[in-house]
Amino acid sequence: MTAFRGLDTVSGEVLKAAALVERVGWLTTLVETMAAGVVGGHWSRAELAVLASGVARSGGRLPSNAWMALRTLGWSAAVPAGLYVPDRVRRVAEEQAGRVLRSAEWRAALVDAVLETWPAGGDPMKRGMEEWAALRAACPQGTAVPASVFRSRTRQVARFLAAYRRLPAGLCELEAAPGGGRQVVLAAADKQLATLARCEDDPARYAVLTVRLPVCPAPRTRCDWHPVRIRFRLPPTIDNAVRANGVLAKADRLRILAEHLWTKAAHLETLLGGRRALGLHPDPAIVTKLAVVRTEHSRVSRRRRRLNAEIAKAAARFMVDHARAARASVIYLEDLRDMESRGKGRTLNSRLSSSVRGQIVADVRHQAARHGIAVVIVPARGTSKYCPRCLTAFRHHAAPDNTRPGWKWATCPHPDCGYSADRDVAAWQRIGARGLQHQHLTVLDRASGTYVIRRTVQELDQPVQHPKPTHPDRTKSGPTRDRPVPRQRRRVPAPPGTPAAAPAAAGQGVKRPAGRQPQPPTHRNQRRGGRQAPHTMSTPNRHRPCGARLGAGFHLHTHATPITQRPRRDPRLVSDLGEHSAPSRKT
């Protein structure tokens, strides 16, 4: 992958190849220095064995990620004095150091096998068949190791013996501590340090890497790290087609397949129901096809359940490993039990409904309890709405350099604050701060066995109460707000002071202007009584619709004409046939 241009998103400077290589070199030097410090500080046979065993000092299992395992053991990378290095860069250095230390364990076991079977006399390079077989037996998986590897290690030990007149104690004495390597493992970083995506203009041939790089060899503040966008051409070995990979894409494919099978089964059931309504026997072919479709739908549903369970366990394990690496004693999670999937489109609603939020929380509780970490649920309302520094309402927009309205980026409008970050980053800071500030309000929910913070204190946070799963009352309790129609004039009576109303005041007979007498505003939220005004009629008692109780309809200015009772007719005017006699018409 050949990069040919970089763009500093903060200053807007276009970086040529030389400037881009210089900044990447500064980042590589910092990472290599910190990684070499970790490797050199723990280059001993005992510590290599501890890391390779996969068991922490507390008896728990070490995380699979190298940087998490090092932080669990307390082997963190040290930042050079006087410099500022983001935690994600330290994570990259610890990942590289952990990989070096883990790979050294196999070389140490190989050297131990060579020293264990070292011949007492004679040339070690001229061993017999039995001696070589004993060497392979003493080495882990020795049958798969090439003979050239054994000979090279034997020559290395022989050189040490010739120089110091004794055998080395092990690999750590035979070799010096390796360096961190002139590389930066971005796989250990998250999107706060680096993101990789296809180029929007030409996704088939180009990709864009956004990474935070130092602007000077010795960065001392956070302002010395700028995001740089690097556009490069993809090699021909990468497929041009843009596909969504990963376990989430698999879950999405299974969801679409399950919906397709459910629709097909519903169609077949409709066909069978139509035949039953006509009094016909079910078609055997349709019955057989329906059974096959239902069986396939059940199989896909089981696959989705197993996949969701694996996703929940992986997410819970990832969070607990992070907490263990940071030596945290509590994990704060927001309460998303009342989050509903509606009004977001068919696809997004289905994805939200199929999410495994509750299962993730349950798995986090179980895995955190094994390591003595508490899990506390805090109210989620307002976590991404207010600034984590000054509690001012955020202004959300699409991106840091795009003021178009959106929900990805949040900026504090307060002039003394000016905090700007990703919406999710600000949300998890608010969640952690809310949990720490309201520790005295933590209670145990006996129904679920989880620690919960049900409300917040106004002096410490925005007042929020734990939401209760109640159904809102959608009964109409007031008039609909008047909305003016554009380019149309409402027909209302003329004011008394206008010339059109002057003749009426003088007693002259004129035509009444169109419209009705204006009424005072009656916008109230309380439910109205039986009659709203003398000229309106309430809904009869025998008919009580839920949407308009006692006349509280959508248009309060509309009224029904009262129906007057007709006077009783004279019985003498009724004919013998029971009909009224029609008056004679003059011709």
mmCIF file of N, CA, C and O in Angstrom, residues 10 12 138-139 175 213 261 357 396 414 424 437 520:
data_model
loop_
_atom_site.group_PDB
_atom_site.id
_atom_site.type_symbol
_atom_site.label_atom_id
_atom_site.label_comp_id
_atom_site.label_asym_id
_atom_site.label_seq_id
_atom_site.Cartn_x
_atom_site.Cartn_y
_atom_site.Cartn_z
ATOM 1 N N VAL A 10 -6.526 19.396 11.392
ATOM 2 C CA VAL A 10 -6.610 20.512 12.340
ATOM 3 C C VAL A 10 -6.148 21.805 11.682
ATOM 4 O O VAL A 10 -6.844 22.817 11.693
ATOM 5 N N GLY A 12 -5.248 22.009 8.367
ATOM 6 C CA GLY A 12 -5.553 22.038 6.951
ATOM 7 C C GLY A 12 -4.335 21.961 6.053
ATOM 8 O O GLY A 12 -4.445 22.161 4.830
ATOM 9 N N ALA A 138 13.053 -33.430 24.452
ATOM 10 C CA ALA A 138 13.096 -32.446 25.528
ATOM 11 C C ALA A 138 12.494 -31.113 25.116
ATOM 12 O O ALA A 138 12.119 -30.307 25.977
ATOM 13 N N CYS A 139 12.376 -30.861 23.819
ATOM 14 C CA CYS A 139 11.826 -29.595 23.334
ATOM 15 C C CYS A 139 10.327 -29.720 23.124
ATOM 16 O O CYS A 139 9.857 -30.720 22.565
ATOM 17 N N GLU A 175 20.959 -14.041 25.151
ATOM 18 C CA GLU A 175 20.628 -12.937 24.254
ATOM 19 C C GLU A 175 20.280 -11.702 25.071
ATOM 20 O O GLU A 175 19.756 -11.803 26.183
ATOM 21 N N LEU A 213 -0.998 11.760 14.661
ATOM 22 C CA LEU A 213 0.460 11.802 14.568
ATOM 23 C C LEU A 213 0.983 13.024 15.302
ATOM 24 O O LEU A 213 0.317 14.076 15.355
ATOM 25 N N LEU A 261 -37.914 -16.095 5.337
ATOM 26 C CA LEU A 261 -38.600 -17.364 5.588
ATOM 27 C C LEU A 261 -39.936 -17.142 6.293
ATOM 28 O O LEU A 261 -40.918 -17.837 6.007
ATOM 29 N N ARG A 357 -28.922 -6.389 24.525
ATOM 30 C CA ARG A 357 -28.451 -5.506 25.584
ATOM 31 C C ARG A 357 -28.572 -6.166 26.949
ATOM 32 O O ARG A 357 -27.638 -6.127 27.754
ATOM 33 N N HIS A 396 -25.197 19.255 18.596
ATOM 34 C CA HIS A 396 -24.771 18.089 17.831
ATOM 35 C C HIS A 396 -24.697 18.435 16.350
ATOM 36 O O HIS A 396 -25.572 19.112 15.809
ATOM 37 N N HIS A 414 -20.867 26.592 25.548
ATOM 38 C CA HIS A 414 -20.449 27.519 26.599
ATOM 39 C C HIS A 414 -19.125 28.166 26.210
ATOM 40 O O HIS A 414 -18.168 27.470 25.833
ATOM 41 N N ASP A 424 -20.393 9.523 21.631
ATOM 42 C CA ASP A 424 -20.269 8.350 22.495
ATOM 43 C C ASP A 424 -19.191 8.547 23.561
ATOM 44 O O ASP A 424 -19.322 8.065 24.693
ATOM 45 N N GLN A 437 -20.456 10.185 41.330
ATOM 46 C CA GLN A 437 -21.028 11.257 42.131
ATOM 47 C C GLN A 437 -22.224 10.802 42.960
ATOM 48 O O GLN A 437 -22.556 11.447 43.949
ATOM 49 N N PRO A 520 -61.994 34.169 23.038
ATOM 50 C CA PRO A 520 -60.695 34.247 23.741
ATOM 51 C C PRO A 520 -59.962 32.905 23.638
ATOM 52 O O PRO A 520 -60.589 31.851 23.496
#
